[in-house]
C-alpha cells in the first residue's frame, strides 16, 4: 500500500542527515512562510480567530508569531495556518496546484515548540511534510482541482507527516497512522474562492490542525486505515479522476520537491503571475497605460476559471481578478499588498485599463497545466503598433527563483502605518 512506502520514507527522513542544499531550501521555505504570515496578522481572519480562541491564548508553548502570545499546538497550527494563507503570499508547488508551506510549516512549528525540538529536527519535519504531500498532490491532479482546494485537502498529509516526525515516536507505524487519519479528514471546496468569505484561508489552518491532531494521536496509538489513498472508496476515488499513484512515490528520497517550490513575487493568486510578469516586461520596454488601446491575454483555462473576474468588489476578489492585477501592474509597476487598498481599487486609470482587457484560453497552454503556468500578453496601442511578450513561467518558479535576499522583503508593504515584525535572518540551525 502507498502509505507504507510514504510512512517508511517519512520516518527515515525525520532522522536523516539531509544535504546542505535541501536544508537551505527548507530554510527558504520557513522564512517565506513567515513573510506570508506576518502581514496576515494585521488582517482577517487573524483578528476573528484570536477573538474566537481568546480563552485558549497564553497557554501552551506554541507561538503565534506577530500576535505576541501562545497557544496549545493544535490551536496554534489552526491560527497560524489560516493567517499565513490570508494575504496570498504563500509558496506553491506547481505540479500539485498546492501551497505546502501554510499547513506543513504551521503544524511543524507548533509541534516543534510544544516538544522543544531542535531547529534541525524542525527542518527535517518540514522536508518530510513537503516531500510526502507534494507527491500526493501531484498524483491527484489536475482533476482534483476542479472541485477541491488542494491546500485544504492534501495539506493535511504534509501537516501530519511533519507532526508525526516531531512527536518523538516517528517510527513508520506512527507516521502511517498519522497520514491515514489526515486523509479521511481532508476538506476544502473551490466554492470558497468565489466570494469574499474568509473560508479559503481557513482551509490551510484546518489542514494544519488536522495534521497536528493526527500526528500526535498516532504517536499515542490512534489508528487510521492504511489504504486511505488508493482504496475503493478512498481519497483518490472520491476526490479525483484516475489518479496516477506512481507519482506519489516517484524519486522519493532522491529528488527533493522542496527544491522546486515557487515563491511568490506578487501578492495575489498565482494563476495571474505569468500574465503580470509579461505586462511588467512590456512596461520595462516603455509601454505606458495611456498608450494602450487593447490588451489580449492568452493563458490556461484554469487561470480564467479562477481569476476571470472583471468586476471585483472587494480586496479579496481583486486578488483573484486577472484584469485588475494586470492593469494595476501596468499602471503602478507592481502588485504587492498596497495594491488592494480602497484607494488603489478605485483608481480610475486602473479601472479604465481593465475595460480594455480580453482574456483567452489557449488550448496548448491549457494542456500543459499544471506543470507549466504560462501566459502571452498582446497589446495594441493607440498609434496602431502592436507589442507582445510571452512568459513561459513565473518569476519565483524553479526556472527563475527569487534570491535569498529577495525572498521576503516584498511582503512588507503595508496599507497602514503599523510596522511589520521582520522575520529572522538565515543562520545555522
Tab-separated table of C-alpha atoms in Angstrom:
chain	number	residue	atom	x	y	z
A	1	UNK	CA	0.000	0.000	0.000
A	2	UNK	CA	1.153	3.512	-0.757
A	3	UNK	CA	1.058	4.730	2.804
A	4	UNK	CA	3.543	2.067	3.886
A	5	UNK	CA	6.096	3.404	1.417
A	6	UNK	CA	5.394	7.023	2.323
A	7	UNK	CA	5.467	6.286	6.052
A	8	UNK	CA	8.767	4.393	5.839
A	9	UNK	CA	10.248	7.354	3.996
A	10	UNK	CA	8.814	9.894	6.454
A	11	UNK	CA	10.174	8.040	9.460
A	12	UNK	CA	13.638	7.826	7.881
A	13	UNK	CA	13.614	11.442	6.770
A	14	UNK	CA	12.773	12.724	10.228
A	15	UNK	CA	16.108	11.396	11.486
A	16	UNK	CA	18.206	11.680	8.324
A	17	UNK	CA	21.230	13.897	7.819
A	18	UNK	CA	19.968	15.964	4.919
A	19	UNK	CA	22.241	17.635	2.405
A	20	UNK	CA	23.114	21.299	2.856
A	21	UNK	CA	21.204	22.117	-0.330
A	22	UNK	CA	17.990	20.504	0.933
A	23	UNK	CA	18.374	22.188	4.317
A	24	UNK	CA	18.900	25.520	2.591
A	25	UNK	CA	15.641	25.112	0.686
A	26	UNK	CA	13.879	24.165	3.915
A	27	UNK	CA	15.155	27.393	5.489
A	28	UNK	CA	13.914	29.342	2.462
A	29	UNK	CA	10.511	27.714	2.826
A	30	UNK	CA	10.372	28.592	6.524
A	31	UNK	CA	11.343	32.244	6.000
A	32	UNK	CA	8.944	32.562	3.068
A	33	UNK	CA	6.168	31.195	5.285
A	34	UNK	CA	6.970	33.797	7.943
A	35	UNK	CA	6.881	36.508	5.283
A	36	UNK	CA	3.361	35.424	4.349
A	37	UNK	CA	2.328	35.027	7.994
A	38	UNK	CA	3.330	38.410	9.427
A	39	UNK	CA	1.204	40.582	7.105
A	40	UNK	CA	-1.681	38.197	7.705
A	41	UNK	CA	-1.631	39.043	11.413
A	42	UNK	CA	-2.956	42.507	10.550
A	43	UNK	CA	-5.997	41.357	8.614
A	44	UNK	CA	-8.892	38.899	8.569
A	45	UNK	CA	-9.235	36.147	9.639
A	46	UNK	CA	-6.486	36.648	12.236
A	47	UNK	CA	-8.398	39.095	14.428
A	48	UNK	CA	-11.520	36.949	14.286
A	49	UNK	CA	-9.605	33.793	15.205
A	50	UNK	CA	-7.837	35.496	18.101
A	51	UNK	CA	-11.209	36.615	19.397
A	52	UNK	CA	-12.789	33.212	18.953
A	53	UNK	CA	-9.972	31.479	20.843
A	54	UNK	CA	-9.315	34.164	23.422
A	55	UNK	CA	-9.752	31.776	26.347
A	56	UNK	CA	-7.073	29.471	24.906
A	57	UNK	CA	-4.407	32.106	24.311
A	58	UNK	CA	-1.467	32.475	26.654
A	59	UNK	CA	-1.429	28.750	27.368
A	60	UNK	CA	0.925	26.214	25.839
A	61	UNK	CA	4.356	26.685	24.302
A	62	UNK	CA	3.440	27.105	20.607
A	63	UNK	CA	3.849	30.698	19.443
A	64	UNK	CA	1.596	32.881	17.328
A	65	UNK	CA	4.277	35.000	15.588
A	66	UNK	CA	3.260	38.613	15.238
A	67	UNK	CA	0.464	38.231	17.796
A	68	UNK	CA	2.550	38.247	20.960
A	69	UNK	CA	1.006	35.183	22.553
A	70	UNK	CA	0.990	31.390	22.599
A	71	UNK	CA	-1.478	28.520	22.399
A	72	UNK	CA	-1.537	24.756	22.585
A	73	UNK	CA	-0.162	23.139	19.443
A	74	UNK	CA	-3.434	22.327	17.595
A	75	UNK	CA	-4.829	25.826	18.128
A	76	UNK	CA	-1.543	27.458	17.132
A	77	UNK	CA	-1.471	25.381	13.942
A	78	UNK	CA	-5.092	26.293	13.172
A	79	UNK	CA	-4.489	30.028	13.604
A	80	UNK	CA	-1.024	30.222	12.028
A	81	UNK	CA	-2.036	28.037	9.098
A	82	UNK	CA	-5.042	30.229	8.350
A	83	UNK	CA	-3.211	33.517	8.864
A	84	UNK	CA	-0.280	32.538	6.640
A	85	UNK	CA	-2.700	31.942	3.752
A	86	UNK	CA	-4.611	35.191	4.198
A	87	UNK	CA	-2.645	37.664	2.078
A	88	UNK	CA	-1.840	35.324	-0.831
A	89	UNK	CA	1.953	35.474	-0.474
A	90	UNK	CA	2.387	31.776	0.372
A	91	UNK	CA	4.521	29.359	-1.613
A	92	UNK	CA	3.375	27.000	-4.384
A	93	UNK	CA	4.210	23.511	-5.577
A	94	UNK	CA	3.163	23.908	-9.178
A	95	UNK	CA	2.563	20.290	-10.189
A	96	UNK	CA	0.131	19.775	-7.314
A	97	UNK	CA	-1.614	23.197	-7.539
A	98	UNK	CA	-0.812	23.409	-3.854
A	99	UNK	CA	0.500	25.793	-1.165
A	100	UNK	CA	2.540	23.403	1.011
A	101	UNK	CA	4.004	25.901	3.456
A	102	UNK	CA	0.806	27.081	5.154
A	103	UNK	CA	-0.342	23.713	6.547
A	104	UNK	CA	3.026	21.950	6.764
A	105	UNK	CA	5.100	24.646	8.442
A	106	UNK	CA	2.263	25.828	10.692
A	107	UNK	CA	1.970	22.271	12.017
A	108	UNK	CA	5.716	21.703	12.219
A	109	UNK	CA	6.394	24.897	14.161
A	110	UNK	CA	3.533	24.265	16.584
A	111	UNK	CA	4.725	20.759	17.457
A	112	UNK	CA	8.423	21.678	17.458
A	113	UNK	CA	7.828	24.426	20.014
A	114	UNK	CA	5.485	22.243	22.056
A	115	UNK	CA	8.126	19.495	22.218
A	116	UNK	CA	11.146	21.837	22.486
A	117	UNK	CA	12.614	20.246	19.363
A	118	UNK	CA	15.846	21.428	17.764
A	119	UNK	CA	15.969	23.620	14.696
A	120	UNK	CA	17.412	20.733	12.718
A	121	UNK	CA	14.507	18.488	13.740
A	122	UNK	CA	12.092	21.213	12.629
A	123	UNK	CA	13.759	21.419	9.212
A	124	UNK	CA	13.688	17.635	8.778
A	125	UNK	CA	9.989	17.585	9.628
A	126	UNK	CA	9.271	20.339	7.123
A	127	UNK	CA	11.101	18.418	4.420
A	128	UNK	CA	9.211	15.207	5.185
A	129	UNK	CA	5.894	17.036	5.045
A	130	UNK	CA	6.723	18.779	1.774
A	131	UNK	CA	8.005	15.646	0.038
A	132	UNK	CA	5.061	13.431	1.005
A	133	UNK	CA	2.283	15.949	0.425
A	134	UNK	CA	3.562	17.405	-2.842
A	135	UNK	CA	3.723	13.924	-4.341
A	136	UNK	CA	0.217	13.004	-3.207
A	137	UNK	CA	-0.976	16.319	-4.618
A	138	UNK	CA	0.672	15.752	-7.986
A	139	UNK	CA	-0.859	12.273	-8.207
A	140	UNK	CA	-4.451	13.540	-7.988
A	141	UNK	CA	-4.134	16.494	-10.352
A	142	UNK	CA	-5.450	18.058	-12.474
A	143	UNK	CA	-8.900	16.589	-11.819
A	144	UNK	CA	-8.766	17.154	-8.058
A	145	UNK	CA	-8.578	20.919	-8.535
A	146	UNK	CA	-11.883	21.071	-10.338
A	147	UNK	CA	-13.798	20.982	-7.055
A	148	UNK	CA	-11.241	20.875	-4.250
A	149	UNK	CA	-8.708	23.280	-2.771
A	150	UNK	CA	-5.534	21.227	-2.609
A	151	UNK	CA	-4.097	23.201	0.292
A	152	UNK	CA	-7.051	22.161	2.436
A	153	UNK	CA	-7.147	18.546	1.317
A	154	UNK	CA	-3.588	17.432	0.565
A	155	UNK	CA	-2.242	19.919	3.096
A	156	UNK	CA	-3.355	17.634	5.909
A	157	UNK	CA	-0.874	14.990	4.741
A	158	UNK	CA	2.006	17.470	4.874
A	159	UNK	CA	0.981	18.655	8.319
A	160	UNK	CA	0.506	15.110	9.625
A	161	UNK	CA	3.893	13.966	8.345
A	162	UNK	CA	5.607	16.953	9.935
A	163	UNK	CA	3.782	16.496	13.240
A	164	UNK	CA	4.500	12.775	13.379
A	165	UNK	CA	8.158	13.403	12.600
A	166	UNK	CA	8.414	15.696	15.623
A	167	UNK	CA	6.351	13.611	18.036
A	168	UNK	CA	9.470	11.726	19.194
A	169	UNK	CA	7.853	8.494	18.146
A	170	UNK	CA	8.368	8.777	14.415
A	171	UNK	CA	8.510	5.068	13.739
A	172	UNK	CA	6.861	4.034	10.450
A	173	UNK	CA	3.649	2.876	12.126
A	174	UNK	CA	3.047	6.235	13.802
A	175	UNK	CA	3.782	8.048	10.537
A	176	UNK	CA	1.446	5.717	8.626
A	177	UNK	CA	-1.471	6.201	11.005
A	178	UNK	CA	-0.940	9.968	11.109
A	179	UNK	CA	-1.189	10.137	7.310
A	180	UNK	CA	-4.150	7.769	7.233
A	181	UNK	CA	-6.122	9.819	9.745
A	182	UNK	CA	-5.325	13.076	7.953
A	183	UNK	CA	-6.594	11.581	4.696
A	184	UNK	CA	-10.096	10.918	5.968
A	185	UNK	CA	-10.338	14.427	7.466
A	186	UNK	CA	-9.357	16.210	4.241
A	187	UNK	CA	-11.592	19.079	3.144
A	188	UNK	CA	-11.674	22.350	1.250
A	189	UNK	CA	-14.025	23.269	-1.611
A	190	UNK	CA	-13.311	25.524	-4.571
A	191	UNK	CA	-16.550	27.409	-3.954
A	192	UNK	CA	-14.749	29.187	-1.113
A	193	UNK	CA	-12.689	31.038	-3.760
A	194	UNK	CA	-15.745	32.667	-5.271
A	195	UNK	CA	-16.808	35.151	-2.614
A	196	UNK	CA	-15.332	37.491	-0.042
A	197	UNK	CA	-15.748	34.933	2.763
A	198	UNK	CA	-12.791	34.024	4.965
A	199	UNK	CA	-13.213	30.304	4.358
A	200	UNK	CA	-10.391	29.896	1.836
A	201	UNK	CA	-7.730	30.888	4.353
A	202	UNK	CA	-9.282	28.567	6.926
A	203	UNK	CA	-8.661	25.594	4.632
A	204	UNK	CA	-4.929	25.877	5.332
A	205	UNK	CA	-5.499	26.243	9.062
A	206	UNK	CA	-7.832	23.273	9.163
A	207	UNK	CA	-5.265	21.117	7.355
A	208	UNK	CA	-2.556	22.221	9.793
A	209	UNK	CA	-4.704	21.473	12.846
A	210	UNK	CA	-5.833	18.119	11.449
A	211	UNK	CA	-2.199	17.222	10.851
A	212	UNK	CA	-1.168	18.099	14.393
A	213	UNK	CA	-4.008	16.137	15.949
A	214	UNK	CA	-3.438	13.181	13.615
A	215	UNK	CA	0.321	13.171	14.193
A	216	UNK	CA	0.180	13.461	17.968
A	217	UNK	CA	-2.677	10.991	18.155
A	218	UNK	CA	-0.823	8.431	16.054
A	219	UNK	CA	2.213	8.771	18.292
A	220	UNK	CA	-0.029	7.581	21.141
A	221	UNK	CA	-1.682	4.718	19.291
A	222	UNK	CA	-4.505	6.350	17.307
A	223	UNK	CA	-5.017	4.267	14.148
A	224	UNK	CA	-6.148	5.034	10.619
A	225	UNK	CA	-6.901	2.977	7.529
A	226	UNK	CA	-3.759	2.127	5.565
A	227	UNK	CA	-5.376	2.175	2.101
A	228	UNK	CA	-6.990	5.608	2.507
A	229	UNK	CA	-5.295	6.835	-0.669
A	230	UNK	CA	-5.962	4.094	-3.216
A	231	UNK	CA	-8.848	2.249	-1.557
A	232	UNK	CA	-12.076	1.616	-3.454
A	233	UNK	CA	-13.833	4.474	-1.670
A	234	UNK	CA	-10.708	6.298	-0.513
A	235	UNK	CA	-9.152	9.685	-1.117
A	236	UNK	CA	-8.302	9.167	-4.776
A	237	UNK	CA	-11.622	7.584	-5.732
A	238	UNK	CA	-13.657	10.290	-4.024
A	239	UNK	CA	-11.624	13.398	-4.776
A	240	UNK	CA	-10.025	12.799	-8.179
A	241	UNK	CA	-10.442	11.079	-11.517
A	242	UNK	CA	-7.875	8.411	-12.436
A	243	UNK	CA	-5.134	9.497	-10.021
A	244	UNK	CA	-1.626	8.491	-11.071
A	245	UNK	CA	-0.349	6.944	-7.865
A	246	UNK	CA	3.072	6.285	-9.382
A	247	UNK	CA	3.767	9.984	-8.810
A	248	UNK	CA	3.182	9.577	-5.072
A	249	UNK	CA	6.457	7.707	-4.658
A	250	UNK	CA	8.438	8.727	-7.723
A	251	UNK	CA	12.059	9.574	-6.835
A	252	UNK	CA	11.088	9.739	-3.156
A	253	UNK	CA	14.228	10.457	-1.144
A	254	UNK	CA	16.223	11.104	-4.321
A	255	UNK	CA	14.662	14.198	-5.898
A	256	UNK	CA	13.516	16.806	-3.415
A	257	UNK	CA	10.427	18.744	-4.372
A	258	UNK	CA	11.193	21.340	-1.710
A	259	UNK	CA	13.978	22.477	-4.050
A	260	UNK	CA	11.377	23.059	-6.825
A	261	UNK	CA	8.991	25.352	-4.967
A	262	UNK	CA	7.590	28.581	-6.395
A	263	UNK	CA	7.882	31.558	-4.070
A	264	UNK	CA	5.513	34.400	-4.834
A	265	UNK	CA	6.680	37.730	-6.217
A	266	UNK	CA	3.159	39.177	-6.359
A	267	UNK	CA	0.564	39.408	-3.599
A	268	UNK	CA	-2.341	37.716	-5.356
A	269	UNK	CA	-3.458	34.447	-6.919
A	270	UNK	CA	-0.608	32.571	-8.550
A	271	UNK	CA	-2.678	31.865	-11.665
A	272	UNK	CA	-2.222	35.538	-12.622
A	273	UNK	CA	1.553	35.666	-12.250
A	274	UNK	CA	2.724	34.809	-15.760
A	275	UNK	CA	0.470	37.498	-17.231
A	276	UNK	CA	1.687	40.031	-14.649
A	277	UNK	CA	5.297	39.184	-15.462
A	278	UNK	CA	4.590	39.593	-19.170
A	279	UNK	CA	2.982	43.021	-18.803
A	280	UNK	CA	5.771	44.164	-16.466
A	281	UNK	CA	8.276	43.143	-19.149
A	282	UNK	CA	6.390	45.294	-21.663
A	283	UNK	CA	6.281	48.144	-19.159
A	284	UNK	CA	10.059	47.887	-18.758
A	285	UNK	CA	10.319	48.245	-22.533
A	286	UNK	CA	8.424	51.546	-22.393
A	287	UNK	CA	4.736	50.596	-22.601
A	288	UNK	CA	2.522	53.070	-20.713
A	289	UNK	CA	-1.181	52.779	-19.801
A	290	UNK	CA	-2.225	55.827	-21.792
A	291	UNK	CA	-0.839	54.280	-24.981
A	292	UNK	CA	-2.953	51.111	-24.701
A	293	UNK	CA	-5.936	50.547	-26.962
A	294	UNK	CA	-6.467	46.851	-26.163
A	295	UNK	CA	-4.814	44.080	-24.144
A	296	UNK	CA	-5.317	40.404	-25.009
A	297	UNK	CA	-4.167	37.742	-22.581
A	298	UNK	CA	-3.686	34.145	-23.694
A	299	UNK	CA	-3.270	31.706	-20.833
A	300	UNK	CA	-4.501	28.363	-19.491
A	301	UNK	CA	-8.187	27.681	-18.842
A	302	UNK	CA	-7.920	27.166	-15.078
A	303	UNK	CA	-6.433	30.648	-14.721
A	304	UNK	CA	-9.536	32.104	-16.343
A	305	UNK	CA	-11.881	29.920	-14.315
A	306	UNK	CA	-10.358	31.145	-11.056
A	307	UNK	CA	-9.361	34.733	-11.906
A	308	UNK	CA	-11.599	35.843	-14.757
A	309	UNK	CA	-13.463	38.401	-12.611
A	310	UNK	CA	-13.873	41.754	-14.377
A	311	UNK	CA	-15.808	43.398	-11.531
A	312	UNK	CA	-14.031	42.713	-8.221
A	313	UNK	CA	-15.908	44.427	-5.412
A	314	UNK	CA	-13.546	43.674	-2.507
A	315	UNK	CA	-9.845	43.314	-1.805
A	316	UNK	CA	-10.211	39.523	-1.753
A	317	UNK	CA	-11.965	39.485	-5.122
A	318	UNK	CA	-9.341	41.822	-6.574
A	319	UNK	CA	-6.622	39.302	-5.672
A	320	UNK	CA	-8.486	36.807	-7.841
A	321	UNK	CA	-9.102	39.201	-10.734
A	322	UNK	CA	-6.638	38.847	-13.594
A	323	UNK	CA	-7.938	42.011	-15.316
A	324	UNK	CA	-7.415	44.010	-12.120
A	325	UNK	CA	-3.927	42.797	-11.159
A	326	UNK	CA	-2.721	43.001	-14.758
A	327	UNK	CA	-3.947	46.590	-15.072
A	328	UNK	CA	-2.546	47.519	-11.678
A	329	UNK	CA	0.845	46.119	-12.645
A	330	UNK	CA	0.957	48.189	-15.813
A	331	UNK	CA	-0.121	51.379	-14.024
A	332	UNK	CA	1.869	51.065	-10.787
A	333	UNK	CA	4.709	48.685	-11.665
A	334	UNK	CA	3.953	46.011	-9.058
A	335	UNK	CA	1.215	44.008	-7.341
A	336	UNK	CA	2.047	43.964	-3.644
A	337	UNK	CA	-0.082	44.362	-0.537
A	338	UNK	CA	-0.734	48.033	-1.237
A	339	UNK	CA	-2.485	47.064	-4.485
A	340	UNK	CA	-5.671	46.072	-2.672
A	341	UNK	CA	-6.499	49.076	-0.524
A	342	UNK	CA	-9.647	51.066	-1.313
A	343	UNK	CA	-7.725	53.905	-2.964
A	344	UNK	CA	-5.938	51.639	-5.425
A	345	UNK	CA	-9.087	49.652	-6.190
A	346	UNK	CA	-10.851	52.924	-7.063
A	347	UNK	CA	-8.011	54.162	-9.295
A	348	UNK	CA	-9.705	55.366	-12.482
A	349	UNK	CA	-6.632	54.671	-14.594
A	350	UNK	CA	-6.620	51.044	-13.453
A	351	UNK	CA	-10.380	50.680	-13.897
A	352	UNK	CA	-10.241	52.209	-17.372
A	353	UNK	CA	-7.460	49.861	-18.386
A	354	UNK	CA	-9.440	46.853	-17.139
A	355	UNK	CA	-12.162	47.652	-19.669
A	356	UNK	CA	-9.609	47.191	-22.455
A	357	UNK	CA	-8.559	43.694	-21.341
A	358	UNK	CA	-9.751	40.494	-23.035
A	359	UNK	CA	-8.953	37.012	-21.726
A	360	UNK	CA	-8.493	33.932	-23.911
A	361	UNK	CA	-7.972	30.275	-23.029
A	362	UNK	CA	-5.107	28.933	-25.119
A	363	UNK	CA	-5.575	25.187	-25.797
A	364	UNK	CA	-1.859	24.470	-25.858
A	365	UNK	CA	-1.191	26.309	-22.595
A	366	UNK	CA	-4.247	24.677	-21.028
A	367	UNK	CA	-2.915	21.236	-21.930
A	368	UNK	CA	0.364	21.976	-20.136
A	369	UNK	CA	-1.341	22.749	-16.824
A	370	UNK	CA	-0.391	22.143	-14.030
A	371	UNK	CA	3.249	21.511	-14.961
A	372	UNK	CA	3.589	24.854	-16.740
A	373	UNK	CA	1.911	28.184	-15.912
A	374	UNK	CA	2.459	30.399	-18.938
A	375	UNK	CA	0.807	33.453	-20.461
A	376	UNK	CA	1.135	35.652	-23.509
A	377	UNK	CA	0.137	39.318	-23.358
A	378	UNK	CA	-0.594	41.077	-26.642
A	379	UNK	CA	-1.079	44.850	-26.651
A	380	UNK	CA	-2.460	47.049	-29.426
A	381	UNK	CA	-1.518	50.693	-28.947
A	382	UNK	CA	-3.352	53.837	-29.967
A	383	UNK	CA	-0.780	54.654	-32.645
A	384	UNK	CA	-1.523	51.376	-34.414
A	385	UNK	CA	1.510	49.402	-33.301
A	386	UNK	CA	1.440	46.022	-31.557
A	387	UNK	CA	3.715	44.564	-28.914
A	388	UNK	CA	3.638	41.242	-27.105
A	389	UNK	CA	5.505	39.224	-24.526
A	390	UNK	CA	5.374	35.526	-23.745
A	391	UNK	CA	6.132	34.429	-20.169
A	392	UNK	CA	6.757	30.649	-20.236
A	393	UNK	CA	6.964	30.578	-16.431
A	394	UNK	CA	6.595	32.924	-13.481
A	395	UNK	CA	9.264	34.872	-11.626
A	396	UNK	CA	9.699	32.801	-8.473
A	397	UNK	CA	9.186	29.493	-10.298
A	398	UNK	CA	12.042	26.964	-10.190
A	399	UNK	CA	13.125	28.206	-13.617
A	400	UNK	CA	13.534	31.770	-12.263
A	401	UNK	CA	13.851	31.532	-8.474
A	402	UNK	CA	13.900	34.527	-6.168
A	403	UNK	CA	17.254	35.106	-4.496
A	404	UNK	CA	17.620	34.602	-0.761
A	405	UNK	CA	17.815	38.365	-0.329
A	406	UNK	CA	14.752	38.976	-2.474
A	407	UNK	CA	12.658	36.226	-0.945
A	408	UNK	CA	10.613	38.055	1.657
A	409	UNK	CA	11.007	41.908	1.712
A	410	UNK	CA	8.276	42.288	-0.930
A	411	UNK	CA	5.651	41.124	1.519
A	412	UNK	CA	6.276	44.013	3.910
A	413	UNK	CA	4.433	46.751	2.045
A	414	UNK	CA	1.631	47.769	4.352
A	415	UNK	CA	-1.644	49.547	3.766
A	416	UNK	CA	-1.485	51.233	7.197
A	417	UNK	CA	1.210	52.721	9.409
A	418	UNK	CA	1.871	49.748	11.653
A	419	UNK	CA	5.383	48.353	11.301
A	420	UNK	CA	5.907	44.722	10.475
A	421	UNK	CA	7.898	42.443	12.740
A	422	UNK	CA	10.711	41.221	10.463
A	423	UNK	CA	11.497	37.534	10.156
A	424	UNK	CA	14.891	36.354	11.364
A	425	UNK	CA	17.885	36.148	9.008
A	426	UNK	CA	19.306	32.881	7.793
A	427	UNK	CA	21.537	31.261	10.366
A	428	UNK	CA	22.995	27.857	11.150
A	429	UNK	CA	20.422	25.703	12.929
